[in-house]
């Protein structure tokens, strides 16, 4: 099986929305409208198998020092094949290229990110702009079970 990693186009948004729907419904990933995804399309990376998107992630820039990996998803049928690892590595590489110093992640899968070098941090250290821009939209807000982690570049 060959997996191709690339930046998505606007034509990919519908397929990305379809892929993430079940995880959004479960409350594992924050809902992003098609327009929001289109407006931030340059922040995403997609993984394709046979021209079908089987995973994606975004690198969102918060400020000149901090970025965040968000919306990481891999189709259940393709999990365990390092697709998520490679999407995270693509995001880290882009963060390094852009010059950010740290990359944040909020996740229910802390061990996955710890294996990639992320370390757990207190949620209180997350920028307020993140809380009021994203977390407030979550159906679990204000009681959040996600773990916050960071990696220094």
Coordinates of N, CA, C and O in Angstrom, one line a residue:
X1 N 0.8 -1.2 0.0 CA 0.0 0.0 0.0 C 0.9 1.2 0.0 O 1.7 1.4 0.9
X2 N 0.7 2.1 -1.0 CA 1.4 3.3 -1.0 C 0.6 4.5 -0.5 O -0.6 4.6 -0.9
X3 N 1.1 5.2 0.5 CA 0.5 6.4 1.0 C 1.2 7.6 0.5 O 2.4 7.7 0.6
X4 N 0.4 8.5 0.0 CA 0.9 9.8 -0.5 C 0.5 10.9 0.5 O -0.7 11.0 0.8
X5 N 1.4 11.7 0.8 CA 1.2 12.9 1.7 C 1.3 14.2 0.9 O 2.3 14.3 0.2
X6 N 0.4 15.0 1.0 CA 0.4 16.3 0.3 C -0.4 17.3 1.0 O -1.2 17.0 1.9
X7 N -0.3 18.6 0.5 CA -1.2 19.6 1.0 C -2.5 19.5 0.2 O -2.5 19.1 -1.0
X8 N -3.7 19.7 0.9 CA -4.9 19.5 0.2 C -5.3 20.7 -0.7 O -4.7 21.8 -0.5
X9 N -6.3 20.5 -1.5 CA -6.9 21.6 -2.3 C -8.3 21.8 -1.8 O -8.8 21.0 -1.0
X10 N -8.9 22.8 -2.2 CA -10.3 23.1 -1.8 C -11.3 22.0 -2.3 O -12.3 21.7 -1.7
X11 N -10.9 21.3 -3.4 CA -11.7 20.2 -3.8 C -11.7 19.0 -2.8 O -12.5 18.1 -2.9
X12 N -10.8 19.0 -1.9 CA -10.7 17.9 -0.9 C -11.5 18.1 0.3 O -11.7 17.2 1.1
X13 N -12.1 19.3 0.5 CA -12.8 19.7 1.8 C -13.9 18.7 2.0 O -14.1 18.2 3.2
X14 N -14.8 18.4 1.0 CA -15.9 17.5 1.3 C -15.5 16.2 1.7 O -16.0 15.6 2.7
X15 N -14.4 15.6 1.1 CA -13.9 14.3 1.5 C -13.3 14.4 2.9 O -13.5 13.4 3.7
X16 N -12.7 15.5 3.3 CA -12.1 15.7 4.6 C -13.3 15.7 5.7 O -13.2 15.1 6.7
X17 N -14.3 16.4 5.3 CA -15.5 16.5 6.2 C -16.1 15.2 6.4 O -16.5 14.8 7.6
X18 N -16.3 14.4 5.4 CA -16.8 13.1 5.5 C -16.0 12.2 6.4 O -16.5 11.4 7.2
X19 N -14.7 12.3 6.3 CA -13.8 11.4 7.1 C -13.9 11.7 8.5 O -13.9 10.8 9.4
X20 N -14.0 13.0 8.9 CA -13.9 13.4 10.3 C -15.3 13.4 11.0 O -15.4 13.4 12.2
X21 N -16.4 13.2 10.2 CA -17.7 13.3 10.8 C -18.0 12.5 12.0 O -18.5 12.9 13.0
X22 N -17.6 11.2 12.0 CA -17.9 10.3 13.1 C -17.1 10.7 14.4 O -17.7 10.6 15.5
X23 N -15.9 11.2 14.2 CA -15.1 11.6 15.4 C -15.7 12.9 15.9 O -15.6 13.2 17.1
X24 N -16.2 13.8 15.1 CA -16.8 15.0 15.5 C -18.1 14.7 16.3 O -18.4 15.2 17.4
X25 N -18.9 13.7 15.8 CA -20.1 13.3 16.4 C -19.8 12.7 17.8 O -20.6 12.9 18.7
X26 N -18.7 12.0 18.0 CA -18.3 11.5 19.3 C -17.8 12.6 20.2 O -17.6 12.3 21.4
X27 N -17.4 13.7 19.7 CA -16.8 14.8 20.5 C -15.3 14.6 20.7 O -14.7 15.3 21.5
X28 N -14.7 13.8 19.9 CA -13.3 13.6 19.9 C -12.5 14.7 19.2 O -11.4 15.0 19.6
X29 N -13.1 15.2 18.1 CA -12.5 16.2 17.3 C -13.5 17.4 17.2 O -14.7 17.1 17.1
X30 N -13.0 18.6 17.3 CA -13.8 19.8 17.3 C -14.4 20.0 15.8 O -13.6 19.8 14.9
X31 N -15.7 20.3 15.7 CA -16.3 20.6 14.4 C -15.7 21.8 13.8 O -15.5 22.8 14.4
X32 N -15.4 21.7 12.5 CA -14.9 22.8 11.7 C -15.8 22.8 10.4 O -15.9 21.8 9.8
X33 N -16.5 23.9 10.2 CA -17.3 23.9 9.0 C -16.5 23.8 7.7 O -15.3 24.1 7.7
X34 N -17.2 23.5 6.6 CA -16.5 23.5 5.3 C -15.8 24.8 5.0 O -14.7 24.9 4.5
X35 N -16.5 25.9 5.3 CA -16.0 27.2 5.1 C -14.7 27.5 5.9 O -13.7 28.1 5.5
X36 N -14.8 27.0 7.2 CA -13.6 27.2 8.1 C -12.4 26.4 7.6 O -11.3 26.9 7.5
X37 N -12.7 25.2 7.2 CA -11.6 24.3 6.6 C -11.1 25.0 5.3 O -9.9 25.0 5.1
X38 N -12.0 25.5 4.5 CA -11.5 26.1 3.3 C -10.6 27.3 3.6 O -9.6 27.5 2.9
X39 N -11.0 28.1 4.6 CA -10.3 29.3 4.9 C -8.9 29.0 5.5 O -8.0 29.8 5.5
X40 N -8.7 27.8 6.1 CA -7.5 27.4 6.7 C -6.8 26.2 5.9 O -6.0 25.5 6.5
X41 N -7.2 26.0 4.7 CA -6.8 24.9 3.9 C -5.2 24.7 3.9 O -4.7 23.6 3.8
X42 N -4.5 25.8 3.9 CA -3.1 25.8 3.8 C -2.4 25.2 5.1 O -1.3 24.9 5.1
X43 N -3.2 25.1 6.2 CA -2.7 24.6 7.4 C -2.7 23.0 7.5 O -2.1 22.4 8.3
X44 N -3.4 22.4 6.5 CA -3.6 21.0 6.5 C -2.6 20.2 5.7 O -2.0 20.7 4.8
X45 N -2.5 18.9 6.1 CA -1.8 17.9 5.3 C -2.8 16.7 5.2 O -3.5 16.4 6.1
X46 N -2.8 16.1 4.1 CA -3.6 14.9 3.9 C -2.8 13.7 3.5 O -1.7 13.8 3.0
X47 N -3.3 12.5 3.9 CA -2.7 11.3 3.5 C -3.7 10.6 2.5 O -4.9 10.5 2.9
X48 N -3.2 10.1 1.4 CA -4.1 9.5 0.4 C -3.6 8.0 0.1 O -2.4 7.8 0.0
X49 N -4.6 7.2 -0.1 CA -4.4 5.8 -0.6 C -5.3 5.6 -1.8 O -6.5 5.8 -1.6
X50 N -4.8 5.3 -2.9 CA -5.6 5.2 -4.1 C -6.5 6.4 -4.4 O -7.7 6.3 -4.6
X51 N -5.9 7.6 -4.2 CA -6.6 8.9 -4.5 C -7.7 9.2 -3.5 O -8.5 10.1 -3.6
X52 N -7.8 8.4 -2.4 CA -8.8 8.6 -1.4 C -8.1 9.2 -0.1 O -7.1 8.6 0.3
X53 N -8.6 10.2 0.5 CA -8.1 10.8 1.7 C -8.4 9.8 2.8 O -9.6 9.5 3.1
X54 N -7.3 9.3 3.5 CA -7.5 8.4 4.6 C -7.1 9.0 5.9 O -7.2 8.3 7.0
X55 N -6.6 10.2 5.9 CA -6.2 10.9 7.1 C -5.8 12.3 6.8 O -5.5 12.7 5.7
X56 N -5.8 13.1 7.9 CA -5.3 14.5 7.8 C -5.0 15.1 9.1 O -5.4 14.6 10.2
X57 N -4.3 16.2 9.1 CA -4.0 17.0 10.3 C -3.8 18.4 9.9 O -3.5 18.7 8.7
X58 N -3.9 19.3 10.9 CA -3.6 20.7 10.6 C -2.5 21.2 11.5 O -2.4 20.8 12.7
X59 N -1.8 22.2 11.1 CA -0.8 22.9 11.9 C -1.3 24.3 12.0 O -1.2 25.1 11.0
X60 N -1.9 24.7 13.1 CA -2.4 26.0 13.3 C -1.4 26.9 14.0 O -0.9 26.5 15.1
X61 N -1.1 28.1 13.5 CA -0.2 29.0 14.1 C -0.9 29.9 15.0 O -1.9 30.6 14.7
X62 N -0.5 29.9 16.3 CA -1.1 30.8 17.3 C -0.4 32.1 17.4 O -1.0 33.2 17.5
X63 N 1.0 32.1 17.3 CA 1.8 33.3 17.4 C 3.1 33.0 16.8 O 3.4 31.9 16.3
X64 N 4.1 33.9 16.9 CA 5.4 33.7 16.4 C 6.2 32.6 17.0 O 7.2 32.1 16.5
X65 N 5.8 32.1 18.2 CA 6.5 31.1 18.9 C 5.7 29.8 19.0 O 6.3 28.7 19.2
X66 N 4.4 29.8 18.9 CA 3.6 28.6 19.2 C 2.6 28.3 18.1 O 1.9 29.1 17.5
X67 N 2.6 27.0 17.8 CA 1.7 26.4 16.8 C 1.0 25.2 17.5 O 1.4 24.8 18.6
X68 N 0.0 24.7 16.8 CA -0.8 23.6 17.4 C -1.2 22.6 16.3 O -1.6 23.0 15.2
X69 N -1.0 21.4 16.6 CA -1.5 20.3 15.7 C -2.9 20.0 16.1 O -3.2 19.8 17.3
X70 N -3.8 20.1 15.2 CA -5.2 19.8 15.5 C -5.9 19.1 14.4 O -5.4 19.0 13.3
X71 N -7.1 18.5 14.7 CA -7.9 17.8 13.8 C -7.2 16.6 13.2 O -7.4 16.2 12.0
X72 N -6.3 15.9 14.0 CA -5.6 14.7 13.5 C -6.6 13.6 13.4 O -7.3 13.3 14.4
X73 N -6.8 13.0 12.2 CA -7.7 11.9 12.0 C -7.1 10.9 11.0 O -6.5 11.3 10.0
X74 N -7.3 9.6 11.3 CA -6.9 8.6 10.3 C -8.1 7.6 10.3 O -8.7 7.2 11.3
X75 N -8.6 7.3 9.1 CA -9.7 6.4 8.9 C -9.4 5.1 9.7 O -8.2 4.6 9.6
X76 N -10.4 4.6 10.4 CA -10.2 3.4 11.3 C -9.6 2.2 10.5 O -8.8 1.5 11.1
X77 N -9.9 2.1 9.2 CA -9.4 1.0 8.5 C -7.9 1.1 8.2 O -7.2 0.1 7.8
X78 N -7.3 2.3 8.4 CA -5.9 2.5 8.1 C -5.0 2.8 9.3 O -3.9 3.1 9.2
X79 N -5.6 2.7 10.5 CA -4.9 3.0 11.7 C -3.9 1.9 12.0 O -4.0 0.7 11.5
X80 N -2.8 2.2 12.7 CA -1.8 1.3 13.0 C -0.7 1.1 11.9 O 0.1 0.2 11.9
X81 N -0.8 2.0 10.9 CA 0.1 1.9 9.8 C 1.0 3.1 9.6 O 1.6 3.4 8.6
X82 N 1.2 3.8 10.7 CA 2.1 5.0 10.8 C 1.6 6.2 10.1 O 2.4 7.2 9.9
X83 N 0.4 6.2 9.6 CA -0.1 7.4 8.9 C -0.3 8.6 9.8 O 0.2 9.7 9.5
X84 N -0.8 8.4 11.0 CA -0.9 9.4 12.0 C 0.5 10.0 12.4 O 0.7 11.2 12.5
X85 N 1.4 9.1 12.6 CA 2.8 9.4 12.9 C 3.4 10.3 11.8 O 4.0 11.4 12.1
X86 N 3.2 9.9 10.5 CA 3.7 10.7 9.4 C 3.0 12.1 9.3 O 3.7 13.0 8.9
X87 N 1.7 12.1 9.5 CA 1.1 13.4 9.5 C 1.6 14.3 10.6 O 1.8 15.5 10.3
X88 N 1.8 13.8 11.8 CA 2.4 14.6 12.8 C 3.8 15.1 12.5 O 4.2 16.2 12.7
X89 N 4.6 14.2 11.9 CA 6.0 14.5 11.5 C 6.0 15.6 10.4 O 6.8 16.5 10.4
X90 N 5.0 15.5 9.5 CA 4.9 16.6 8.5 C 4.6 17.9 9.1 O 5.2 19.0 8.8
X91 N 3.7 17.9 10.1 CA 3.4 19.2 10.8 C 4.6 19.7 11.6 O 4.8 20.9 11.6
X92 N 5.3 18.8 12.3 CA 6.5 19.3 13.0 C 7.5 19.9 12.0 O 8.1 20.9 12.3
X93 N 7.7 19.2 10.9 CA 8.7 19.7 9.9 C 8.3 21.1 9.4 O 9.1 22.0 9.3
X94 N 7.0 21.3 9.2 CA 6.5 22.6 8.7 C 6.7 23.6 9.8 O 7.1 24.8 9.6
X95 N 6.4 23.3 11.1 CA 6.6 24.2 12.2 C 8.1 24.6 12.3 O 8.4 25.8 12.5
X96 N 9.0 23.7 12.1 CA 10.4 24.0 12.1 C 10.7 24.9 11.0 O 11.5 25.9 11.2
X97 N 10.2 24.6 9.8 CA 10.5 25.5 8.7 C 10.0 26.9 8.9 O 10.7 27.9 8.6
X98 N 8.8 27.0 9.5 CA 8.2 28.3 9.7 C 8.9 29.1 10.9 O 8.8 30.3 11.0
X99 N 9.6 28.4 11.8 CA 10.3 29.0 12.9 C 9.6 29.0 14.2 O 10.0 29.8 15.1
X100 N 8.5 28.3 14.3 CA 7.9 28.2 15.7 C 8.8 27.5 16.6 O 9.6 26.7 16.2
X101 N 8.7 27.8 17.9 CA 9.5 27.2 18.9 C 8.9 26.0 19.6 O 9.6 25.1 20.1
X102 N 7.5 26.0 19.6 CA 6.8 25.0 20.3 C 5.6 24.6 19.5 O 5.0 25.4 18.9
X103 N 5.2 23.3 19.7 CA 3.9 22.9 19.1 C 3.1 22.2 20.2 O 3.6 21.3 20.8
X104 N 1.9 22.7 20.3 CA 0.9 22.2 21.3 C 0.0 21.2 20.7 O -0.3 21.3 19.5
X105 N -0.5 20.3 21.5 CA -1.6 19.4 21.1 C -2.5 19.2 22.3 O -2.1 19.1 23.4
X106 N -3.8 19.2 22.0 CA -4.8 18.8 23.0 C -5.4 17.5 22.5 O -5.9 17.4 21.3
X107 N -5.4 16.4 23.3 CA -5.7 15.1 22.8 C -6.3 14.2 23.8 O -6.0 14.4 25.0
X108 N -7.0 13.2 23.4 CA -7.4 12.0 24.2 C -6.4 10.9 24.1 O -6.5 9.9 24.7
X109 N -5.4 11.0 23.2 CA -4.4 10.0 22.9 C -3.0 10.5 23.3 O -2.1 10.6 22.4
X110 N -2.8 10.8 24.5 CA -1.6 11.3 25.0 C -0.4 10.4 24.7 O 0.7 10.9 24.3
X111 N -0.6 9.1 24.9 CA 0.6 8.2 24.7 C 1.1 8.2 23.3 O 2.3 8.1 23.0
X112 N 0.2 8.4 22.3 CA 0.6 8.5 20.9 C 1.6 9.7 20.7 O 2.6 9.5 20.1
X113 N 1.2 10.8 21.3 CA 2.1 12.0 21.1 C 3.3 11.9 22.0 O 4.4 12.4 21.6
X114 N 3.2 11.3 23.2 CA 4.4 11.2 24.0 C 5.5 10.3 23.3 O 6.7 10.6 23.4
X115 N 5.0 9.3 22.6 CA 6.0 8.5 21.8 C 6.7 9.3 20.7 O 7.8 8.9 20.2
X116 N 6.1 10.4 20.3 CA 6.8 11.3 19.3 C 7.6 12.4 19.9 O 8.0 13.3 19.2
X117 N 7.7 12.4 21.3 CA 8.5 13.4 21.9 C 7.8 14.6 22.6 O 8.4 15.5 23.1
X118 N 6.5 14.5 22.6 CA 5.7 15.5 23.2 C 5.7 15.3 24.7 O 5.7 14.1 25.2
X119 N 5.6 16.3 25.6 CA 5.5 16.1 27.0 C 4.3 16.8 27.5 O 3.9 17.9 27.0
X120 N 3.7 16.2 28.6 CA 2.5 16.8 29.1 C 2.7 18.1 29.8 O 3.8 18.2 30.5
X121 N 1.8 19.0 29.7 CA 1.9 20.3 30.4 C 0.5 20.6 31.0 O -0.5 20.1 30.6
X122 N 0.5 21.5 32.0 CA -0.8 21.8 32.6 C -1.6 22.6 31.7 O -1.1 23.5 30.9
X123 N -2.9 22.4 31.7 CA -3.8 23.1 30.8 C -3.8 24.6 31.1 O -4.1 25.4 30.2
X124 N -3.5 25.0 32.3 CA -3.5 26.4 32.6 C -2.4 27.2 31.9 O -2.5 28.4 31.8
X125 N -1.5 26.4 31.3 CA -0.4 27.1 30.5 C -0.8 27.4 29.0 O -0.1 28.0 28.3
X126 N -2.0 26.9 28.6 CA -2.4 27.1 27.3 C -2.9 28.5 27.1 O -3.6 29.1 28.0
X127 N -2.5 29.1 26.0 CA -2.9 30.6 25.8 C -4.5 30.7 25.8 O -5.2 29.9 25.3
X128 N -4.9 31.8 26.5 CA -6.3 32.1 26.6 C -7.0 32.2 25.2 O -8.1 31.9 25.0
X129 N -6.2 32.7 24.2 CA -6.8 32.9 22.9 C -7.2 31.5 22.3 O -8.2 31.5 21.6
X130 N -6.5 30.4 22.7 CA -6.9 29.1 22.3 C -8.3 28.7 22.9 O -9.2 28.2 22.3
X131 N -8.4 29.0 24.2 CA -9.6 28.6 24.9 C -10.8 29.3 24.3 O -11.8 28.7 24.1
X132 N -10.7 30.6 24.1 CA -11.8 31.4 23.7 C -12.1 31.2 22.2 O -13.2 31.5 21.7
X133 N -11.1 30.8 21.4 CA -11.3 30.7 20.0 C -11.8 29.3 19.6 O -12.7 29.1 18.8
X134 N -11.4 28.2 20.3 CA -11.7 26.9 20.0 C -12.4 26.1 21.1 O -13.5 25.6 20.9
X135 N -11.9 26.1 22.3 CA -12.4 25.2 23.3 C -13.8 25.6 23.7 O -14.6 24.7 24.0
X136 N -14.2 26.8 23.6 CA -15.5 27.2 24.0 C -16.6 26.6 23.0 O -17.7 26.5 23.4
X137 N -16.2 26.2 21.8 CA -17.1 25.6 20.9 C -17.3 24.1 21.1 O -18.2 23.5 20.5
X138 N -16.5 23.5 22.0 CA -16.5 22.1 22.2 C -17.7 21.7 23.1 O -18.0 22.4 24.1
X139 N -18.3 20.6 22.8 CA -19.5 20.1 23.6 C -19.1 19.7 25.0 O -20.0 19.6 25.8
X140 N -17.8 19.5 25.2 CA -17.3 19.1 26.6 C -17.0 20.4 27.4 O -16.7 20.2 28.6
X141 N -16.9 21.5 26.8 CA -16.5 22.7 27.6 C -17.5 23.0 28.7 O -18.7 23.0 28.4
X142 N -17.1 23.4 29.9 CA -15.7 23.7 30.3 C -15.1 22.4 31.0 O -14.0 22.5 31.5
X143 N -15.7 21.3 31.0 CA -15.2 20.1 31.6 C -14.4 19.3 30.6 O -15.1 18.6 29.8
X144 N -13.1 19.5 30.5 CA -12.3 18.9 29.4 C -11.5 17.8 30.0 O -10.7 17.9 30.9
X145 N -11.6 16.6 29.3 CA -10.8 15.5 29.6 C -9.5 15.3 28.8 O -8.8 14.4 28.9
X146 N -9.4 16.2 27.8 CA -8.2 16.1 27.0 C -6.9 16.4 27.8 O -6.9 17.2 28.7
X147 N -5.8 15.9 27.3 CA -4.5 16.1 27.8 C -3.8 17.1 26.9 O -3.9 17.0 25.7
X148 N -3.1 18.1 27.6 CA -2.3 19.1 26.8 C -0.9 18.6 26.8 O -0.3 18.3 27.9
X149 N -0.3 18.7 25.6 CA 1.1 18.3 25.5 C 1.8 19.3 24.6 O 1.2 20.0 23.8
X150 N 3.1 19.3 24.7 CA 3.9 20.3 23.9 C 5.2 19.6 23.5 O 5.7 18.8 24.2
X151 N 5.8 20.1 22.4 CA 7.1 19.7 21.9 C 7.9 20.9 21.6 O 7.3 21.9 21.0
X152 N 9.1 21.0 22.1 CA 10.0 22.1 21.8 C 10.8 21.8 20.6 O 11.3 20.7 20.4
X153 N 10.9 22.7 19.6 CA 11.6 22.5 18.4 C 13.0 23.1 18.5 O 13.3 24.0 19.2

